Structure formats: structure tokens, C-alpha cells
Tab-separated table of C-alpha atoms in Angstrom:
chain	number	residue	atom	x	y	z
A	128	UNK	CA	12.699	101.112	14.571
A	129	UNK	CA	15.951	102.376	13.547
A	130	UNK	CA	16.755	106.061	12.714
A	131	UNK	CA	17.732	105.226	9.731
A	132	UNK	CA	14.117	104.020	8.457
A	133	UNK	CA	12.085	106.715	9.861
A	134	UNK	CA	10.562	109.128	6.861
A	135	UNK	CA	12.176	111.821	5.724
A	136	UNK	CA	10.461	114.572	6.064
A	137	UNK	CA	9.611	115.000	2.111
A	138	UNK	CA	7.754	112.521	1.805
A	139	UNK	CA	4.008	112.364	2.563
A	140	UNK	CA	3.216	109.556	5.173
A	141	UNK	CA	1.250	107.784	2.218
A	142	UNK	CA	3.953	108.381	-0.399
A	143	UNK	CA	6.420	106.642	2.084
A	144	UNK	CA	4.243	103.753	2.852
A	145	UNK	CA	4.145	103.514	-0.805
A	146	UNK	CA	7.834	103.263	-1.432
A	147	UNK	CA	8.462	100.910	1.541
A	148	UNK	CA	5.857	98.634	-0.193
A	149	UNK	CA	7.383	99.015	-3.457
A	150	UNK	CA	11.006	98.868	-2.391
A	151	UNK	CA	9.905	95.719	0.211
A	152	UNK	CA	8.888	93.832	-3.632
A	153	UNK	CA	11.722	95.039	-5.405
A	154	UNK	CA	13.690	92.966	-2.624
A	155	UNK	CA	11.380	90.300	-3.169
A	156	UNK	CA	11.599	90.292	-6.683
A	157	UNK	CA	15.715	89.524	-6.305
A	158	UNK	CA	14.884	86.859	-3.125
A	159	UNK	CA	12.650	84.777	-6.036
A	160	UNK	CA	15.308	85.169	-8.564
A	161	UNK	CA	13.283	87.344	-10.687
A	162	UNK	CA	15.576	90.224	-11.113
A	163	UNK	CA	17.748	90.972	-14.240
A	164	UNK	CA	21.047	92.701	-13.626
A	165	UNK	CA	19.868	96.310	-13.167
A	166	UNK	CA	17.027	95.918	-15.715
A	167	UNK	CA	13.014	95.321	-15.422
A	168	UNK	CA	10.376	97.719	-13.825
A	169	UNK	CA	7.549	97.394	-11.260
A	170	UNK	CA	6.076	100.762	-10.947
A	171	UNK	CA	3.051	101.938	-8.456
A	172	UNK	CA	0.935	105.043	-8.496
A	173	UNK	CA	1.389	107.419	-5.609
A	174	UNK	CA	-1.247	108.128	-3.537
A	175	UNK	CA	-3.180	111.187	-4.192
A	176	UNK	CA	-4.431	113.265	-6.860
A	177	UNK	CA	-1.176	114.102	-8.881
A	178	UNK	CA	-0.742	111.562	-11.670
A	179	UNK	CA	2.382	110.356	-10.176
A	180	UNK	CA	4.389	106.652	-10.053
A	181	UNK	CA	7.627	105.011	-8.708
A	182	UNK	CA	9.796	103.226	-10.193
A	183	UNK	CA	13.345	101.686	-10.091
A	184	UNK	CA	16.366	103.858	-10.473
A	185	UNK	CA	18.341	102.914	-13.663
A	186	UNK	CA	21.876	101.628	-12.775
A	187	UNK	CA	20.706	99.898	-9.297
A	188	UNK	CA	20.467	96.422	-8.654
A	189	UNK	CA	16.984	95.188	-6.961
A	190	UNK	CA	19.026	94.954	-3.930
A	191	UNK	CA	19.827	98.144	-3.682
A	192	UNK	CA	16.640	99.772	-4.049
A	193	UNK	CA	15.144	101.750	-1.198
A	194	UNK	CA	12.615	103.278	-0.411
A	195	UNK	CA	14.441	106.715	-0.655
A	196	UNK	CA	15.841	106.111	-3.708
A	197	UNK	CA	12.984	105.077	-6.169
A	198	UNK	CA	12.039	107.610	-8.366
A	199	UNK	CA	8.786	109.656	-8.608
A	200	UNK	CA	7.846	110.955	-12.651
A	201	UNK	CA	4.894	111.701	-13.944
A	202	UNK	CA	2.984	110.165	-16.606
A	203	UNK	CA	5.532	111.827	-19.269
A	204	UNK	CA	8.263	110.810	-17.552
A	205	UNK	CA	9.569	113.730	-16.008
A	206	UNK	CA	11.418	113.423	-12.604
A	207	UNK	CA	9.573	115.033	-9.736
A	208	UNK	CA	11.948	116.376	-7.165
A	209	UNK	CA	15.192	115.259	-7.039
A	210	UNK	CA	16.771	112.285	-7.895
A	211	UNK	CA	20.625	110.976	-7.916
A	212	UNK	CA	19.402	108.026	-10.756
A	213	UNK	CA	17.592	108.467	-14.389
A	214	UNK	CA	15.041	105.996	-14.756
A	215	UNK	CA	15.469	103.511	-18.147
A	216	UNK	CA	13.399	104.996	-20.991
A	217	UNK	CA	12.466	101.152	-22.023
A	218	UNK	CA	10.526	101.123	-18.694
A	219	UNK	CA	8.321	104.133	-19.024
A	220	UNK	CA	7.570	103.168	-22.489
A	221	UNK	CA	4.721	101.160	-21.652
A	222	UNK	CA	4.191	101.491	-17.769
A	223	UNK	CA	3.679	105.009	-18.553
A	224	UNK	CA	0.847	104.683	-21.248
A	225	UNK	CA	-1.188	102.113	-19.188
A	226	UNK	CA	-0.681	104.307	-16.119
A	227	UNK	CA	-2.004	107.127	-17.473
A	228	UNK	CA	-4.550	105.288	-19.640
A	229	UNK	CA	-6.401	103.044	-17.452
A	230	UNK	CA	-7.769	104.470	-13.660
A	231	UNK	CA	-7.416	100.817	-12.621
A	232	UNK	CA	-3.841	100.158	-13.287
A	233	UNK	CA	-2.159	101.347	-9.939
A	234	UNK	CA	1.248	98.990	-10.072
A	235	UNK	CA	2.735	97.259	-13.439
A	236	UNK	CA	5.316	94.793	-13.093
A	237	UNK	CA	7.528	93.722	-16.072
A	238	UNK	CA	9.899	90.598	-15.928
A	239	UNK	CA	12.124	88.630	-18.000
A	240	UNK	CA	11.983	85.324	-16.046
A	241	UNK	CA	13.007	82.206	-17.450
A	242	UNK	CA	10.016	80.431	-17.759
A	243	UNK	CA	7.801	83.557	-18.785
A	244	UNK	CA	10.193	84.161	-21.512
A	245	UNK	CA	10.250	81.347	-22.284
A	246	UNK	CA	6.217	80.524	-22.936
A	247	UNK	CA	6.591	84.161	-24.680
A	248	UNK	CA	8.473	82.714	-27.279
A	249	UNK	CA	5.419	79.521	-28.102
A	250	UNK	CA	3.545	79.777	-31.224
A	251	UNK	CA	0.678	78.531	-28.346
A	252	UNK	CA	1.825	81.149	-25.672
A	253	UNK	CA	0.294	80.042	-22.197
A	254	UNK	CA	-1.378	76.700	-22.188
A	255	UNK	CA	-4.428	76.304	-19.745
A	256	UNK	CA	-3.001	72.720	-18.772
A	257	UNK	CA	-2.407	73.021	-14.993
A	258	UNK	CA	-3.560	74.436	-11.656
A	259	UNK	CA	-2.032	77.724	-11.761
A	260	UNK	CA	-2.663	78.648	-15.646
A	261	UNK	CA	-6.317	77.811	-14.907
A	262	UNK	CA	-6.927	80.619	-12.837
A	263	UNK	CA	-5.824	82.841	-15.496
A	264	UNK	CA	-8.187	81.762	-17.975
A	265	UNK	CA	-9.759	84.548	-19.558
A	266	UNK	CA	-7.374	86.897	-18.208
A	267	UNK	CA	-4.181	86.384	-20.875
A	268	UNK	CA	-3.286	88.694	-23.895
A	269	UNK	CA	-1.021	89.233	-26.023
A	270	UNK	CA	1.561	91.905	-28.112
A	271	UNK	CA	3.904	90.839	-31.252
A	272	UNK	CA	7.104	91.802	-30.758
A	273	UNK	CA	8.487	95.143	-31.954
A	274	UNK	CA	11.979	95.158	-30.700
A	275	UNK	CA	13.127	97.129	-27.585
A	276	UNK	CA	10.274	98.819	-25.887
A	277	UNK	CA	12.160	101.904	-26.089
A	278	UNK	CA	9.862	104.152	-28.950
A	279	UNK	CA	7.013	105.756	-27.201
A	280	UNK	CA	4.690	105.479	-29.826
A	281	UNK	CA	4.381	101.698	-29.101
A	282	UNK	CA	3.136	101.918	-25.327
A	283	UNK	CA	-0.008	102.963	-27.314
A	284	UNK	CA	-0.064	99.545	-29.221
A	285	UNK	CA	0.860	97.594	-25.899
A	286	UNK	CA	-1.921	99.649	-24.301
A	287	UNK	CA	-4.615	98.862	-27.178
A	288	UNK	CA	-3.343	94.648	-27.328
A	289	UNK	CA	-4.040	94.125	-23.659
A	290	UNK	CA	-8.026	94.914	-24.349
A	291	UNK	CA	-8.132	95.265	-21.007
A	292	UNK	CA	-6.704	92.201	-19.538
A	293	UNK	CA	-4.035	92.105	-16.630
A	294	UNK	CA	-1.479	90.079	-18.038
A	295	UNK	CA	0.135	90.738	-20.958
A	296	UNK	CA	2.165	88.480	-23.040
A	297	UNK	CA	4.817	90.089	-25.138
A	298	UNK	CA	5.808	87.869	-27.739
A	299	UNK	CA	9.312	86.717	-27.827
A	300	UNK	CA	10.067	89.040	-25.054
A	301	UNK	CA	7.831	88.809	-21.517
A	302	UNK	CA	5.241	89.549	-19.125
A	303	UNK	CA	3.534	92.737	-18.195
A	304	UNK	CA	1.157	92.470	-15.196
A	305	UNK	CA	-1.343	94.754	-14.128
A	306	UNK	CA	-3.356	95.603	-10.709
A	307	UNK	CA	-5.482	97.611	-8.672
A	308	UNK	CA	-2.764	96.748	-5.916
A	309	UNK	CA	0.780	95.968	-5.755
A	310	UNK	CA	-0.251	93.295	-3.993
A	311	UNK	CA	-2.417	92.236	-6.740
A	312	UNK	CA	-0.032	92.605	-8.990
A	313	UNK	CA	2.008	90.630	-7.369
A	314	UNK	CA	-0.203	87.403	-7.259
A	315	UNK	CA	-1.050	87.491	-10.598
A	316	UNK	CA	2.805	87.385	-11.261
A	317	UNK	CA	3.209	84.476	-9.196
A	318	UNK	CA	0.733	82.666	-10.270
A	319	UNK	CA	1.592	83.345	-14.233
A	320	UNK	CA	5.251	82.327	-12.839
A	321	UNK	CA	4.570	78.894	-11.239
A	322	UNK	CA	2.141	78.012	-14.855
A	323	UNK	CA	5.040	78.939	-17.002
A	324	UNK	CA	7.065	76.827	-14.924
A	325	UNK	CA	4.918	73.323	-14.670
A	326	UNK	CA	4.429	74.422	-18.337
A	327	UNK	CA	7.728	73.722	-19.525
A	328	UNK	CA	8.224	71.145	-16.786
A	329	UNK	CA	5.368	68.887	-18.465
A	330	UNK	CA	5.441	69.940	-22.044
A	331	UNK	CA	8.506	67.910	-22.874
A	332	UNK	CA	7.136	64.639	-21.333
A	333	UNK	CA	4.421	64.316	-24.081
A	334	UNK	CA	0.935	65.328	-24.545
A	335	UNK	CA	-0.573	67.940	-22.211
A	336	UNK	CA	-4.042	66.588	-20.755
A	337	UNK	CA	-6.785	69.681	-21.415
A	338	UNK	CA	-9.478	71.104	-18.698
A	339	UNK	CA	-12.368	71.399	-19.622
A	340	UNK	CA	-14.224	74.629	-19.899
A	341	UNK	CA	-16.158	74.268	-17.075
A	342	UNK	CA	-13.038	73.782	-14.792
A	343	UNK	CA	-11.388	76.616	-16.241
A	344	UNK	CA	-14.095	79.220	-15.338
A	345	UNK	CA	-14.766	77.453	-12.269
A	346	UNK	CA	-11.036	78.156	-10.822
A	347	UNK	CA	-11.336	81.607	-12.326
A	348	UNK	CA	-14.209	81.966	-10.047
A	349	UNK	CA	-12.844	80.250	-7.177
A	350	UNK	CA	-9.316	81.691	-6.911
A	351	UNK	CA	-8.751	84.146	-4.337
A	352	UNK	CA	-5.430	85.033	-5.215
A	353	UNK	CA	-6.055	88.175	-6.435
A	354	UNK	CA	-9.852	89.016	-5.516
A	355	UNK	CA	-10.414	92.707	-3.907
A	356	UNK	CA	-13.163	90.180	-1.933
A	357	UNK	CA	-10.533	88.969	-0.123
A	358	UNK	CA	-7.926	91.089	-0.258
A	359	UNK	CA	-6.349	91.171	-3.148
A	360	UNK	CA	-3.512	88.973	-2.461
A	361	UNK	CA	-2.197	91.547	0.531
A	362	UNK	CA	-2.101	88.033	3.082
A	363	UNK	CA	0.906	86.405	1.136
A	364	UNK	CA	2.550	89.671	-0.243
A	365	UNK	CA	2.936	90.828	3.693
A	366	UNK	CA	3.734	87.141	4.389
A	367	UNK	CA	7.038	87.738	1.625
A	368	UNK	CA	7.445	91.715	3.154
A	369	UNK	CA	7.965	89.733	6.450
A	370	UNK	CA	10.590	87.434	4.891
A	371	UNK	CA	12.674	90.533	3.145
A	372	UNK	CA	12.665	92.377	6.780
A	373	UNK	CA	14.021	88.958	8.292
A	374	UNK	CA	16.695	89.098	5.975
A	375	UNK	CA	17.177	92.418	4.053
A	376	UNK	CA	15.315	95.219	5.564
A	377	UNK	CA	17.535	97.887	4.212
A	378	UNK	CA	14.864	98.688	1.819
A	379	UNK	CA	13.188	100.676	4.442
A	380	UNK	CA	15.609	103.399	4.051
């Protein structure tokens, strides 16, 4: 491997295999499309018994993220260490409540995708019509809109609307996903992505045929996309960290 990817030596050998992971889907994030100029936030918890995250430098493109470069805070959003970049206040608003709030929640990701937005903004929200939205049956909440997450009094709100579930709608605005693993994380994104988009792909051509509720707990039960059983989702986010190191694997730095 290049010199110029090895670890500095400031970082702990998990911290660093932390950042690599989370810069590697950063990368990914802008390969998919799903970045948004130099705004958005997937954070991860550090290893270790410090209650620590990552998360994106404010003012850099996902492209430019490394794994040098993201910045460590803790749960009040103080820097640890140093750090050439702020982070955006609208980010920790809510990453840092659930962070710090629930044991579980080791990497949120927060996008303003087209199609998420987009089924943000329904009266209805998701609609359990297709493959993908089946498997999140069960799984979906929701949080009216406010304005701009940037008052820390409403992570609290955010916090108390999810009741617990991983993916969280925010009206009029987008999602917020939650995992045990970034790799978890990750899946659940995808998946919520490709329902949003066969959502508005088939809700303009008429009437939306329903599953039944059998079907929907069924594929709940059956996916595998995102069950610790088998693991978590880590097979297809390694599959896209193999991709990004094809053709960007800068992020190692």
C-alpha cells in the first residue's frame, strides 16, 4: 500500500479502520449521486469507551473527504484534537442527540436525495407498495417539520418521534437512518432509496396495488439486508468499498 495511506500515528488502529470505513461511504455516497454540495452527514461512533463520533468536515465536498480529515467531537459537539474544518451545527443537531441517547445507534446517515425528499413531502409518506418498501414495514417513522435542524433543543423531539425505529422520515425535508453498523446503515438507506424511487416511478401511472399484511411481515422477516444474522449488510457495503478503491481510493488518506 502506498505511504500515503498508512496510519498516522494518532490514530488508534480501530479509530483508523473506522475513518477508512466512513470516508470509503462518504465516497460512495457521491459515486450514487447522493451527495449535496458540501452538505448532509453520516456520522459513526469511534471505537472504544469515550463517547466519541466522526463526521464530515463542513466546507468539503464528499469527494474530498478522507480518512484524515473527518472530524472526531463528542456528544456536545466539541472537536477532539485538532482539526483544519468546523463541522455544520445542522448536522450535530440531531446525530448528536440519538448518538448519545440510544447505545444502539453507532452510524446515522442523513440525505436529501431526490426521491426521499421527495416521499418526505406526501401527506401518505412511504407507501408499502413494492419490493423494497416491504422490507421496511414496521420500521418507518416520522418528524413534522420545524425548519432547519439547526436549534438543539429539537434533536430531543427528532430523538422522541423515531420511538425507536431506524428510519426516520422528516417531513418536507428527508431521511435519517440509523444502525448498529455503518454497514447497516447503509442498507437500510439503500433500500429506503430504491422504494422512494419505484414509488414515484409507479405512483403517477394510477392506482398502487397493496400487499397484504402477511407479505409485508413476511419480507420483514425474510430480508437479510440488514440482519446482524447475516451480517448486517457488510457483503455489499465491502462489495461498493471495493468499487471506490477501483476508482477513488484517495479516501484512505
Amino acid at each position: 500500500m502506498s505511504e500515503a495511506f498508512l496510519r498516522p500515528a494518532r490514530f488508534s488502529e480501530t479509530e483508523w479502520a473506522a475513518r477508512v470505513q466512513l470516508a470509503a461511504c462518504y465516497r460512495i455516497f457521491a459515486h450514487l449521486g447522493w451527495a449535496e454540495l458540501i452538505y448532509n452527514h453520516i456520522s459513526l461512533r469511534v471505537p472504544g469507551p469515550e463517547d466519541h463520533f466522526l463526521i464530515n468536515p463542513f466546507g468539503l465536498h464528499y469527494t474530498e473527504v478522507t480518512a484524515s480529515n473527518l472530524v472526531k467531537v463528542d456528544i456536545d459537539g466539541n472537536t477532539m484534537g485538532h482539526s483544519d474544518w468546523p463541522i455544520n451545527p445542522a448536522g450535530f443537531t440531531f446525530h448528536g442527540a440519538i448518538h448519545a441517547t440510544l447505545p444502539d445507534a453507532h452510524c446515522v446517515m442523513h440525505v436529501h436525495t431526490t426521491p426521499t425528499m421527495a416521499v418526505c413531502c406526501l401527506k401518505d409518506g412511504l407507501s408499502f407498495t413494492n419490493f423494497y418498501a416491504a422490507q421496511l414495514y414496521g420500521q418507518v417513522a416520522y418528524h413534522a417539520f420545524e425548519g432547519i435542524t439547526v436549534h438543539r433543543d429539537e434533536g430531543a423531539r427528532i430523538l422522541a418521534s423515531s420511538g425507536g425505529k431506524p428510519v426516520l422520515l422528516l417531513r418536507n425535508h428527508g431521511p435519517v437512518i440509523m444502525g448498529s453498523t455503518l454497514a447497516q446503515a447503509f442498507n437500510r438507506l439503500w433500500v429506503l432509496q430504491r422504494a422512494c424511487e419505484v414509488q414515484m416511478a409507479s405512483q403517477p401511472l394510477g392506482e398502487l396495488q397493496p400487499i397484504t399484511e402477511a407479505a409485508l411481515q413476511a419480507c420483514v422477516r425474510d430480508s437479510l439486508n440488514f440482519n446482524p444474522q447475516f451480517g448486517a449488510g457488510e457483503d455489499s457495503f465491502a462489495a461498493m468499498q471495493r468499487l471506490i478503491d477501483r476508482v477513488d481510493p484517495g479516501y484512505r488518506a
